[in-house]
Tab-separated table of C-alpha atoms and ligand atoms in Angstrom:
chain	number	residue	atom	x	y	z
P	667	MET	CA	-0.017	0.016	-0.005
P	668	GLY	CA	1.698	3.179	-1.202
P	669	ALA	CA	-0.346	5.931	0.340
P	670	ILE	CA	0.698	5.118	3.882
P	671	GLN	CA	4.301	5.879	2.992
P	672	LEU	CA	3.261	9.470	2.501
P	673	LEU	CA	2.932	9.742	6.253
P	674	ASN	CA	5.981	11.072	8.029
P	675	SER	CA	6.592	12.191	11.609
P	676	HIS	CA	6.000	15.900	10.829
P	677	LEU	CA	2.697	15.275	9.098
P	678	VAL	CA	1.585	12.978	11.929
P	679	TYR	CA	2.540	15.714	14.419
P	680	ALA	CA	0.424	18.251	12.503
P	681	ILE	CA	-2.533	15.922	12.336
P	682	VAL	CA	-2.357	15.157	16.086
P	683	ALA	CA	-1.829	18.809	16.963
P	684	ALA	CA	-4.922	19.887	15.020
P	685	ALA	CA	-7.276	17.000	15.662
P	686	LEU	CA	-6.522	15.900	19.189
P	687	GLY	CA	-7.583	19.022	21.063
P	688	SER	CA	-10.407	20.133	18.776
P	689	GLY	CA	-12.068	16.764	18.224
P	690	PHE	CA	-11.679	16.070	21.939
P	691	GLN	CA	-13.712	19.097	22.971
P	692	HIS	CA	-16.428	18.291	20.482
P	693	GLY	CA	-16.817	14.656	21.556
P	694	TYR	CA	-16.163	15.133	25.290
P	695	HIS	CA	-18.694	17.919	25.809
P	696	THR	CA	-21.235	16.080	23.693
P	697	GLY	CA	-21.057	13.033	26.023
P	698	VAL	CA	-19.927	14.370	29.359
P	699	ILE	CA	-23.265	15.291	30.865
P	700	ASN	CA	-25.143	12.208	29.667
P	701	VAL	CA	-23.966	9.394	31.839
P	702	PRO	CA	-24.149	11.343	35.133
P	703	ALA	CA	-27.304	13.207	33.993
P	704	GLU	CA	-29.125	12.471	37.303
P	705	VAL	CA	-26.253	13.991	39.312
P	706	PHE	CA	-26.342	17.170	37.185
P	707	ARG	CA	-30.112	17.412	37.394
P	708	ASN	CA	-30.074	17.031	41.151
P	709	TRP	CA	-27.484	19.747	41.412
P	710	GLU	CA	-29.670	22.073	39.310
P	711	ASN	CA	-32.660	21.259	41.528
P	712	THR	CA	-30.719	21.847	44.750
P	713	THR	CA	-29.042	25.025	43.462
P	714	HIS	CA	-32.356	26.366	42.336
P	715	HIS	CA	-33.649	25.779	45.841
P	716	ASP	CA	-30.596	27.383	47.466
P	717	VAL	CA	-30.786	30.489	45.300
P	718	TYR	CA	-34.504	30.950	44.607
P	719	LYS	CA	-35.866	29.082	47.633
P	720	SER	CA	-38.030	26.757	45.582
P	721	TRP	CA	-37.666	23.152	44.359
P	722	LEU	CA	-38.208	22.365	40.718
P	723	ASP	CA	-40.957	20.036	39.642
P	724	LYS	CA	-40.334	17.585	36.792
P	725	PRO	CA	-41.511	19.728	33.835
P	726	LYS	CA	-39.492	22.702	35.037
P	727	LEU	CA	-36.401	20.654	35.640
P	728	ASP	CA	-36.801	18.942	32.253
P	729	LEU	CA	-36.923	22.348	30.623
P	730	LEU	CA	-33.909	23.664	32.472
P	731	TRP	CA	-31.970	20.492	31.715
P	732	GLY	CA	-33.045	20.724	28.068
P	733	ILE	CA	-31.652	24.260	27.907
P	734	THR	CA	-28.414	23.183	29.618
P	735	THR	CA	-27.777	20.410	27.088
P	736	SER	CA	-29.044	21.985	23.892
P	737	ILE	CA	-27.606	25.508	24.269
P	738	MET	CA	-24.402	23.896	23.084
P	739	ASN	CA	-26.082	23.546	19.693
P	740	VAL	CA	-26.884	27.276	19.622
P	741	GLY	CA	-23.238	28.018	20.312
P	742	GLY	CA	-22.148	25.436	17.707
P	743	THR	CA	-24.299	27.150	15.055
P	744	ILE	CA	-22.790	30.558	15.846
P	745	GLY	CA	-19.214	29.163	15.878
P	746	GLY	CA	-19.863	27.391	12.606
P	747	VAL	CA	-21.055	30.591	10.896
P	748	LEU	CA	-18.012	32.524	12.175
P	749	SER	CA	-15.500	29.767	11.323
P	750	GLY	CA	-15.182	31.059	7.766
P	751	ILE	CA	-14.169	34.498	8.972
P	752	ALA	CA	-11.782	33.011	11.505
P	753	SER	CA	-10.031	30.934	8.868
P	754	ASN	CA	-9.641	33.913	6.545
P	755	LYS	CA	-8.439	36.328	9.242
P	756	LEU	CA	-6.311	34.040	11.360
P	757	GLY	CA	-5.697	30.971	9.181
P	758	PRO	CA	-7.031	27.523	10.118
P	759	LYS	CA	-4.079	26.651	12.399
P	760	ASN	CA	-4.031	29.893	14.356
P	761	GLY	CA	-7.845	29.846	14.481
P	762	LEU	CA	-7.657	26.458	16.192
P	763	LEU	CA	-4.907	27.722	18.481
P	764	PHE	CA	-6.842	30.758	19.695
P	765	ASN	CA	-10.019	28.745	19.938
P	766	ASN	CA	-8.577	27.077	23.002
P	767	ILE	CA	-8.970	30.315	24.940
P	768	LEU	CA	-12.718	29.873	24.496
P	769	VAL	CA	-12.754	26.319	25.818
P	770	ILE	CA	-10.625	27.229	28.838
P	771	LEU	CA	-13.003	30.087	29.629
P	772	ALA	CA	-16.038	27.818	29.141
P	773	SER	CA	-14.628	25.083	31.325
P	774	LEU	CA	-13.790	27.591	34.073
P	775	PHE	CA	-17.409	28.811	33.966
P	776	MET	CA	-18.663	25.271	34.349
P	777	PHE	CA	-16.084	24.369	36.974
P	778	LEU	CA	-16.855	27.416	39.075
P	779	SER	CA	-20.615	27.162	38.711
P	780	LYS	CA	-20.825	24.756	41.641
P	781	MET	CA	-18.631	26.860	43.901
P	782	VAL	CA	-20.649	29.986	43.389
P	783	ASN	CA	-23.990	28.172	43.188
P	784	SER	CA	-24.920	29.465	39.763
P	785	ILE	CA	-26.953	27.473	37.233
P	786	GLU	CA	-26.558	30.486	34.850
P	787	MET	CA	-22.758	30.008	34.803
P	788	MET	CA	-23.170	26.375	33.837
P	789	VAL	CA	-25.481	27.380	30.980
P	790	ILE	CA	-23.103	30.116	29.786
P	791	GLY	CA	-20.257	27.625	29.934
P	792	ARG	CA	-22.207	25.182	27.765
P	793	PHE	CA	-22.958	27.953	25.317
P	794	LEU	CA	-19.294	29.035	25.049
P	795	VAL	CA	-18.128	25.475	24.622
P	796	GLY	CA	-20.697	25.174	21.791
P	797	ILE	CA	-19.096	28.146	20.048
P	798	ASN	CA	-15.736	26.520	20.478
P	799	CYS	CA	-16.994	23.276	18.933
P	800	GLY	CA	-18.582	25.160	16.008
P	801	PHE	CA	-15.199	26.644	15.261
P	802	ASN	CA	-13.494	23.287	15.691
P	803	CYS	CA	-15.602	21.423	13.188
P	804	GLY	CA	-15.197	24.191	10.648
P	805	LEU	CA	-11.467	24.754	11.084
P	806	CYS	CA	-10.077	21.341	11.945
P	807	PRO	CA	-11.320	19.335	8.895
P	808	MET	CA	-10.319	22.301	6.735
P	809	TYR	CA	-6.759	22.311	8.060
P	810	LEU	CA	-6.477	18.481	7.859
P	811	SER	CA	-7.714	18.401	4.298
P	812	GLU	CA	-5.395	21.288	3.257
P	813	ILE	CA	-2.201	19.743	4.655
P	814	SER	CA	-2.654	16.188	3.478
P	815	PRO	CA	-1.394	14.625	0.242
P	816	VAL	CA	-4.181	13.874	-2.187
P	817	ALA	CA	-3.961	10.049	-1.712
P	818	LEU	CA	-4.419	10.360	2.043
P	819	ARG	CA	-6.940	13.218	2.185
P	820	GLY	CA	-9.931	11.110	3.152
P	821	ALA	CA	-8.111	9.236	5.926
P	822	VAL	CA	-6.587	12.377	7.359
P	823	GLY	CA	-9.945	14.248	7.104
P	824	SER	CA	-11.669	11.359	8.948
P	825	ILE	CA	-9.365	11.734	11.947
P	826	TYR	CA	-11.538	14.555	13.245
P	827	GLN	CA	-14.537	12.241	13.619
P	828	LEU	CA	-12.303	9.484	15.017
P	829	VAL	CA	-11.153	11.751	17.854
P	830	ILE	CA	-14.812	12.707	18.463
P	831	THR	CA	-15.870	9.100	18.866
P	832	ILE	CA	-12.895	8.316	21.167
P	833	SER	CA	-13.662	11.385	23.270
P	834	ILE	CA	-17.374	10.529	23.612
P	835	LEU	CA	-16.203	7.159	24.886
P	836	ILE	CA	-13.743	8.775	27.343
P	837	SER	CA	-16.467	11.061	28.643
P	838	GLN	CA	-18.762	8.058	29.180
P	839	ILE	CA	-16.092	6.238	31.138
P	840	VAL	CA	-14.980	9.113	33.350
P	841	GLY	CA	-18.678	9.946	33.837
P	842	LEU	CA	-19.377	6.596	35.581
P	843	ASP	CA	-20.452	7.201	39.121
P	844	TYR	CA	-17.513	5.382	40.701
P	845	ILE	CA	-15.080	7.476	38.711
P	846	LEU	CA	-16.070	11.164	38.450
P	847	GLY	CA	-19.825	11.039	37.828
P	848	ASN	CA	-20.908	11.399	41.436
P	849	GLU	CA	-22.059	14.226	43.646
P	850	ASP	CA	-18.641	14.914	45.150
P	851	CYS	CA	-16.441	14.632	42.089
P	852	TRP	CA	-18.473	15.633	38.962
P	853	ILE	CA	-17.122	19.126	38.980
P	854	HIS	CA	-13.646	17.712	38.165
P	855	LEU	CA	-15.048	16.516	34.827
P	856	PHE	CA	-14.405	20.089	33.646
P	857	ILE	CA	-10.717	20.102	34.490
P	858	ILE	CA	-9.880	17.501	31.843
P	859	PRO	CA	-10.882	19.831	28.910
P	860	ILE	CA	-8.610	22.548	30.277
P	861	VAL	CA	-5.631	20.172	30.374
P	862	ILE	CA	-6.301	19.105	26.777
P	863	ALA	CA	-6.670	22.713	25.667
P	864	VAL	CA	-3.262	23.585	27.171
P	865	ILE	CA	-1.710	20.582	25.411
P	866	GLN	CA	-3.208	21.702	22.087
P	867	ILE	CA	-1.943	25.260	22.526
P	868	VAL	CA	1.604	23.921	22.967
P	869	LEU	CA	1.377	21.450	20.110
P	870	LEU	CA	-0.102	23.960	17.673
P	871	PHE	CA	2.380	26.625	18.687
P	872	PHE	CA	5.112	24.542	17.113
P	873	CYS	CA	3.039	23.542	14.087
P	874	VAL	CA	3.020	25.108	10.625
P	875	GLU	CA	0.138	27.008	9.066
P	876	SER	CA	-1.697	25.558	6.034
P	877	PRO	CA	0.471	26.210	2.917
P	878	LYS	CA	-2.715	26.794	0.865
P	879	TYR	CA	-3.795	29.549	3.240
P	880	LEU	CA	-0.323	31.098	3.208
P	881	VAL	CA	-0.403	31.318	-0.566
P	882	SER	CA	-4.008	32.411	-1.146
P	883	VAL	CA	-4.662	34.763	1.754
P	884	LYS	CA	-1.198	35.817	2.889
P	885	ASN	CA	0.341	35.870	-0.592
P	886	ASN	CA	3.447	34.457	0.987
P	887	THR	CA	4.719	31.776	-1.322
P	888	GLU	CA	8.033	31.570	0.477
P	889	ALA	CA	6.467	30.788	3.874
P	890	ALA	CA	4.090	28.362	2.169
P	891	GLU	CA	6.965	26.509	0.558
P	892	LYS	CA	8.799	26.313	3.875
P	893	ALA	CA	5.664	24.925	5.569
P	894	MET	CA	5.136	22.423	2.756
P	895	LYS	CA	8.753	21.205	2.959
P	896	TRP	CA	8.291	20.695	6.688
P	897	LEU	CA	5.027	18.843	6.269
P	898	ARG	CA	6.433	16.549	3.569
P	899	LYS	CA	9.811	16.250	5.297
P	900	SER	CA	11.267	16.698	1.868
P	901	GLU	CA	12.775	19.397	-0.329
P	902	ASP	CA	10.924	18.056	-3.309
P	903	VAL	CA	7.633	19.935	-3.091
P	904	GLY	CA	7.730	21.659	-6.468
P	905	GLU	CA	4.858	19.769	-7.967
P	906	GLU	CA	2.438	20.321	-5.061
P	907	MET	CA	3.420	23.984	-4.698
P	908	GLY	CA	2.944	24.420	-8.430
P	909	GLU	CA	-0.601	23.148	-8.147
P	910	ILE	CA	-1.378	25.431	-5.245
P	911	LYS	CA	-0.032	28.430	-7.101
P	912	LYS	CA	-1.890	27.511	-10.290
P	913	GLU	CA	-5.162	27.285	-8.352
P	914	ASP	CA	-4.404	30.587	-6.663
P	915	ASP	CA	-3.666	32.361	-9.969
P	916	GLN	CA	-7.002	31.164	-11.370
P	917	ASN	CA	-8.808	32.439	-8.260
P	918	LYS	CA	-7.023	35.800	-8.337
P	919	ALA	CA	-8.130	36.289	-11.953
P	920	LEU	CA	-11.777	36.130	-10.831
P	921	PRO	CA	-13.670	38.606	-8.694
P	922	ALA	CA	-13.859	37.714	-4.985
P	923	ILE	CA	-16.636	35.277	-4.069
P	924	THR	CA	-19.496	36.756	-2.103
P	925	LEU	CA	-22.216	35.009	-0.147
P	926	LYS	CA	-24.624	35.853	-2.954
P	927	ASP	CA	-22.446	34.065	-5.513
P	928	MET	CA	-22.687	30.894	-3.438
P	929	PHE	CA	-26.403	30.743	-4.157
P	930	LYS	CA	-26.377	32.073	-7.728
P	931	ASP	CA	-23.293	30.801	-9.471
P	932	ARG	CA	-23.921	27.291	-10.830
P	933	SER	CA	-20.353	26.144	-10.185
P	934	LEU	CA	-20.821	26.991	-6.492
P	935	LYS	CA	-24.528	26.372	-6.000
P	936	ILE	CA	-24.460	22.665	-6.769
P	937	PRO	CA	-21.480	21.780	-4.476
P	938	LEU	CA	-23.061	23.941	-1.773
P	939	PHE	CA	-26.293	22.046	-2.121
P	940	ILE	CA	-24.426	18.746	-1.847
P	941	SER	CA	-22.472	19.915	1.210
P	942	ILE	CA	-25.566	21.043	2.974
P	943	MET	CA	-27.431	17.847	2.104
P	944	VAL	CA	-24.676	15.572	3.450
P	945	MET	CA	-24.615	17.548	6.669
P	946	LEU	CA	-28.383	17.156	6.987
P	947	ALA	CA	-28.033	13.474	6.068
P	948	GLN	CA	-25.514	12.878	8.871
P	949	GLN	CA	-27.936	14.188	11.498
P	950	PHE	CA	-31.331	13.136	10.036
P	951	SER	CA	-29.995	9.585	9.589
P	952	GLY	CA	-31.252	9.392	13.178
P	953	ILE	CA	-27.939	8.738	14.944
P	954	ASN	CA	-28.817	10.695	18.118
P	955	ALA	CA	-32.280	9.211	18.199
P	956	VAL	CA	-30.867	5.712	18.022
P	957	ILE	CA	-28.321	6.454	20.778
P	958	PHE	CA	-31.025	8.066	22.923
P	959	TYR	CA	-33.320	5.090	22.344
P	960	SER	CA	-30.628	2.527	23.037
P	961	THR	CA	-29.899	4.044	26.441
P	962	GLN	CA	-33.608	3.825	27.205
P	963	THR	CA	-33.757	0.283	25.925
P	964	PHE	CA	-30.815	-0.846	28.043
P	965	GLN	CA	-32.532	0.601	31.079
P	966	ASP	CA	-36.175	-0.238	30.629
P	967	ASP	CA	-36.859	-2.863	28.035
P	968	ALA	CA	-33.798	-5.079	28.226
P	969	GLY	CA	-34.268	-4.980	31.968
P	970	LEU	CA	-30.528	-4.508	32.620
P	971	LYS	CA	-29.674	-3.911	36.271
P	972	GLY	CA	-26.981	-1.992	38.112
P	973	TYR	CA	-24.159	-0.765	35.969
P	974	ALA	CA	-25.186	-2.854	32.957
P	975	PRO	CA	-27.101	-0.048	31.131
P	976	GLN	CA	-24.090	2.240	31.441
P	977	TYR	CA	-21.790	-0.520	30.182
P	978	GLY	CA	-24.241	-1.034	27.327
P	979	THR	CA	-23.840	2.618	26.377
P	980	ILE	CA	-20.065	2.309	26.612
P	981	GLY	CA	-20.217	-0.834	24.426
P	982	VAL	CA	-21.966	1.163	21.716
P	983	GLY	CA	-19.198	3.796	22.056
P	984	VAL	CA	-16.490	1.136	21.612
P	985	ILE	CA	-18.125	-0.170	18.433
P	986	ASN	CA	-18.387	3.393	17.128
P	987	VAL	CA	-14.617	3.931	17.641
P	988	MET	CA	-13.616	0.602	16.123
P	989	MET	CA	-15.749	1.105	13.046
P	990	THR	CA	-14.512	4.671	12.571
P	991	VAL	CA	-10.968	3.269	12.523
P	992	VAL	CA	-12.042	0.841	9.777
P	993	SER	CA	-13.570	3.798	7.918
P	994	VAL	CA	-10.328	5.768	8.177
P	995	MET	CA	-8.538	2.855	6.506
P	996	LEU	CA	-11.158	2.363	3.824
P	997	VAL	CA	-12.110	5.869	2.810
P	998	ASP	CA	-9.260	6.508	0.342
P	999	ARG	CA	-9.523	3.010	-1.173
P	1000	ALA	CA	-13.253	2.246	-1.289
P	1001	GLY	CA	-14.048	5.949	-1.790
P	1002	ARG	CA	-16.385	8.397	-0.094
P	1003	LYS	CA	-19.388	7.696	-2.243
P	1004	THR	CA	-19.280	3.897	-1.790
P	1005	LEU	CA	-19.079	4.164	2.003
P	1006	LEU	CA	-21.865	6.722	2.139
P	1007	LEU	CA	-24.118	4.592	-0.048
P	1008	ILE	CA	-23.510	1.412	2.009
P	1009	GLY	CA	-24.122	3.429	5.199
P	1010	PHE	CA	-27.339	5.145	4.207
P	1011	GLY	CA	-28.770	2.167	2.328
P	1012	GLY	CA	-27.984	-0.015	5.332
P	1013	MET	CA	-29.394	2.462	7.842
P	1014	ALA	CA	-32.633	2.614	5.880
P	1015	LEU	CA	-33.094	-1.164	6.194
P	1016	ASP	CA	-31.868	-1.267	9.780
P	1017	THR	CA	-34.289	1.458	10.967
P	1018	LEU	CA	-37.109	-0.484	9.267
P	1019	ALA	CA	-36.138	-3.604	11.150
P	1020	MET	CA	-35.826	-1.560	14.400
P	1021	SER	CA	-39.272	-0.200	13.965
P	1022	ILE	CA	-40.731	-3.679	13.684
P	1023	ALA	CA	-38.559	-5.208	16.421
P	1024	PHE	CA	-39.145	-2.365	18.888
P	1025	HIS	CA	-42.878	-2.526	18.244
P	1026	PHE	CA	-43.043	-6.201	19.209
P	1027	THR	CA	-40.564	-5.839	22.072
P	1028	LYS	CA	-43.403	-4.685	24.259
P	1029	LYS	CA	-45.227	-7.966	23.715
P	1030	GLU	CA	-42.358	-10.431	23.560
P	1031	LYS	CA	-40.128	-9.735	26.532
P	1032	GLU	CA	-37.631	-12.512	26.229
P	1033	ILE	CA	-35.567	-12.377	23.040
P	1034	LEU	CA	-36.558	-9.204	21.197
P	1035	PRO	CA	-34.884	-6.710	23.529
P	1036	TRP	CA	-31.575	-8.363	22.752
P	1037	PHE	CA	-32.413	-8.469	19.065
P	1038	SER	CA	-33.084	-4.711	19.319
P	1039	ILE	CA	-29.628	-4.183	20.855
P	1040	VAL	CA	-28.113	-6.107	17.933
P	1041	LEU	CA	-29.963	-3.868	15.495
P	1042	VAL	CA	-28.710	-0.768	17.359
P	1043	ASN	CA	-25.147	-2.013	17.057
P	1044	ILE	CA	-25.515	-2.743	13.334
P	1045	TYR	CA	-26.877	0.783	12.932
P	1046	ILE	CA	-23.783	2.245	14.701
P	1047	ILE	CA	-21.493	0.217	12.434
P	1048	LEU	CA	-23.314	1.496	9.326
P	1049	PHE	CA	-23.242	5.088	10.585
P	1050	ALA	CA	-19.545	4.990	11.435
P	1051	ALA	CA	-18.663	3.473	8.066
P	1052	GLY	CA	-18.865	6.921	6.504
P	1053	ALA	CA	-21.808	9.072	7.467
P	1054	GLY	CA	-20.050	10.018	10.711
P	1055	SER	CA	-16.759	11.211	9.263
P	1056	ILE	CA	-17.148	12.013	5.523
P	1057	PRO	CA	-19.549	15.018	5.722
P	1058	TRP	CA	-17.083	16.987	7.836
P	1059	PHE	CA	-14.355	16.984	5.198
P	1060	LEU	CA	-16.333	16.435	2.005
P	1061	VAL	CA	-17.345	20.085	2.078
P	1062	THR	CA	-13.659	21.093	2.098
P	1063	GLU	CA	-13.067	18.898	-0.962
P	1064	LEU	CA	-15.852	20.356	-3.088
P	1065	PHE	CA	-14.570	23.914	-3.071
P	1066	ASN	CA	-11.329	25.618	-3.954
P	1067	GLN	CA	-9.408	27.940	-1.677
P	1068	ALA	CA	-11.475	31.013	-2.572
P	1069	ALA	CA	-14.871	29.567	-1.732
P	1070	ARG	CA	-13.998	27.005	0.944
P	1071	PRO	CA	-14.338	29.126	4.086
P	1072	THR	CA	-17.703	30.513	3.024
P	1073	ALA	CA	-18.978	27.058	2.134
P	1074	VAL	CA	-17.857	25.673	5.477
P	1075	SER	CA	-19.531	28.507	7.369
P	1076	LEU	CA	-22.830	27.583	5.658
P	1077	ALA	CA	-22.538	23.805	5.929
P	1078	VAL	CA	-21.323	23.461	9.518
P	1079	PRO	CA	-24.182	25.420	11.147
P	1080	THR	CA	-26.652	23.319	9.130
P	1081	ASN	CA	-25.280	20.270	10.938
P	1082	TRP	CA	-25.729	21.849	14.385
P	1083	ILE	CA	-29.282	22.997	13.641
P	1084	ALA	CA	-30.230	19.580	12.308
P	1085	ASN	CA	-28.754	17.933	15.398
P	1086	PHE	CA	-30.758	20.359	17.542
P	1087	ILE	CA	-34.060	19.540	15.707
P	1088	VAL	CA	-33.596	15.762	16.055
P	1089	THR	CA	-32.645	15.933	19.738
P	1090	LEU	CA	-35.486	18.307	20.529
P	1091	THR	CA	-38.327	16.639	18.583
P	1092	PHE	CA	-37.474	12.912	18.842
P	1093	PRO	CA	-38.784	12.343	22.368
P	1094	SER	CA	-42.185	13.927	21.627
P	1095	ILE	CA	-42.619	12.243	18.224
P	1096	GLN	CA	-41.661	8.965	19.895
P	1097	GLY	CA	-44.283	9.678	22.515
P	1098	LEU	CA	-46.881	10.110	19.809
P	1099	ILE	CA	-46.183	7.267	17.373
P	1100	LYS	CA	-43.966	5.033	19.584
P	1101	SER	CA	-41.429	2.849	17.747
P	1102	PHE	CA	-42.866	3.789	14.337
P	1103	VAL	CA	-40.799	6.963	14.795
P	1104	PHE	CA	-37.941	4.969	13.224
P	1105	LEU	CA	-39.899	4.649	9.994
P	1106	ILE	CA	-39.381	8.364	9.538
P	1107	PHE	CA	-35.664	7.702	9.499
P	1108	THR	CA	-36.182	4.803	7.050
P	1109	VAL	CA	-37.766	7.212	4.592
P	1110	LEU	CA	-35.135	9.910	5.158
P	1111	ASN	CA	-32.235	7.487	4.781
P	1112	LEU	CA	-33.689	6.176	1.553
P	1113	LEU	CA	-34.013	9.724	0.201
P	1114	PHE	CA	-30.375	10.436	1.233
P	1115	PHE	CA	-29.289	7.193	-0.456
P	1116	PHE	CA	-30.758	8.283	-3.778
P	1117	PHE	CA	-29.455	11.809	-3.403
P	1118	ILE	CA	-25.897	10.575	-2.802
P	1119	TRP	CA	-26.174	8.118	-5.658
P	1120	LYS	CA	-27.258	10.813	-8.128
P	1121	MET	CA	-25.459	13.877	-6.893
P	1122	VAL	CA	-22.319	13.256	-4.815
P	1123	PRO	CA	-19.148	12.973	-6.908
P	1124	GLU	CA	-16.402	10.514	-5.964
P	1125	THR	CA	-13.570	12.690	-4.662
P	1126	LYS	CA	-10.976	10.065	-3.730
P	1127	ASN	CA	-7.556	10.518	-5.292
P	1128	LYS	CA	-8.606	13.696	-7.092
P	1129	THR	CA	-7.042	17.091	-6.702
P	1130	ILE	CA	-9.374	19.903	-5.587
P	1131	GLU	CA	-8.986	21.389	-9.055
P	1132	GLU	CA	-10.120	18.139	-10.741
P	1133	ILE	CA	-13.163	18.025	-8.404
P	1134	THR	CA	-14.269	21.628	-8.809
P	1135	SER	CA	-13.753	21.748	-12.576
P	1136	ARG	CA	-16.658	19.297	-12.801
P	1137	TYR	CA	-19.047	22.108	-11.998
P	1138	LYS	CA	-17.580	24.734	-14.309
W	1475	NAG	C1	-36.184	18.427	43.557
W	1475	NAG	O1	-35.853	18.190	44.904
W	1475	NAG	C2	-36.928	18.063	45.800
W	1475	NAG	C3	-36.373	17.934	47.221
W	1475	NAG	O2	-35.487	16.885	47.348
W	1475	NAG	C4	-37.759	16.881	45.376
W	1475	NAG	O3	-38.935	16.777	46.210
W	1475	NAG	C5	-38.233	17.058	43.898
W	1475	NAG	O4	-38.915	15.932	43.499
W	1475	NAG	C6	-37.024	17.268	43.036
W	1475	NAG	N1	-37.442	17.483	41.641
W	1475	NAG	C7	-37.260	16.607	40.683
W	1475	NAG	C8	-37.807	16.940	39.391
W	1475	NAG	O5	-36.665	15.575	40.867
């Protein structure tokens, strides 16, 4: 296998420096308040009593808890919109570097909230960490895609999602009640992100900026060439630099791209439509609904006792990580499109089976709960095959340097809003139509399957120029 030889110690360093800290915050803060949710809710209830002298009843606490968890999506949407500006003004690497200030601030807010008895500070902290994650998922895949050699671009781009899945798993483990997820220790859950942020600051400080950014925005070919030589650990970067400069000359010859062009110009409109659709597809595939449902199933239906439901959730996390590793290895060989088609086609069938199995689970208590768990795990495998990782970097592949930041700042917020909608509406729709709720995802996954089949181009082993010229 030739592509793997393109990896060298410098490139690995740059990948780790960019992805470790940013993917960690995204995954960790997504998962951290789920396992010890009861502890958090009790704290909110008690604090409300201490400060406002009244206990919260269930509807009020549900609402407050809903705000605490989902305000991260509001922040993520804002961060996503602003990530385009950040990458143009600061560059993707420095954008990621400075973004750590935000996560340190956010974690301090959350850490101090218990000391000063303030639910508001916890909510503000969640909001700030959301902004941080919005920036991360705009800037990190962009940087990864810009520094990697063409033959490795999919694998390197997938590392962001790999770190997310690992960090969700870490958050679930440290959130167990005999580790940190208990009344006395939960506040220490917010020290870990600060440590990781400091590590990322140090790592990125010694890392190079994206050569493509240095050429196109900074007009500094010399610095770009130096950065490229470092990344490739080789003096022989003429060919790659030539391509970057060629693309830049073409861009410079055209007027600057405005937001309006994105929606009017055919060569931009179609890739933008594809980017937004794959982001929607990632969330409306139903991943969060399935995870939410599986936690419920482990607790209620499968009748698991003691720590078993939490271990069930962790088991799902382990499968997610393992399959994402497989996806990293496959994405530059099998191709983006193939993995997406297998994933969405499979998820359509699997959610159909889930709907039927979950419906009869209520009647047949012996075997079907376990069958449901098997279906959940198959779903996670299908999701992680490509739908989890590919959308984040596909958007960076469909646009050249001039349009990429704007495209990212439209596609990333779409993902956060879609995530918000599913998380918010799933419990009530489930309440209404019970397990048939998964039929909605069957229909959506089928639609996404056909959309990907007809519209998404295969981008593996193609230069950005080869990909974008398709839409000229
Ligand atoms: C809040 O705490 C009070 C006092 O312990 C309790 O009666 C009430 O049920 C709690 N609220 C919820 C929603 O658990």
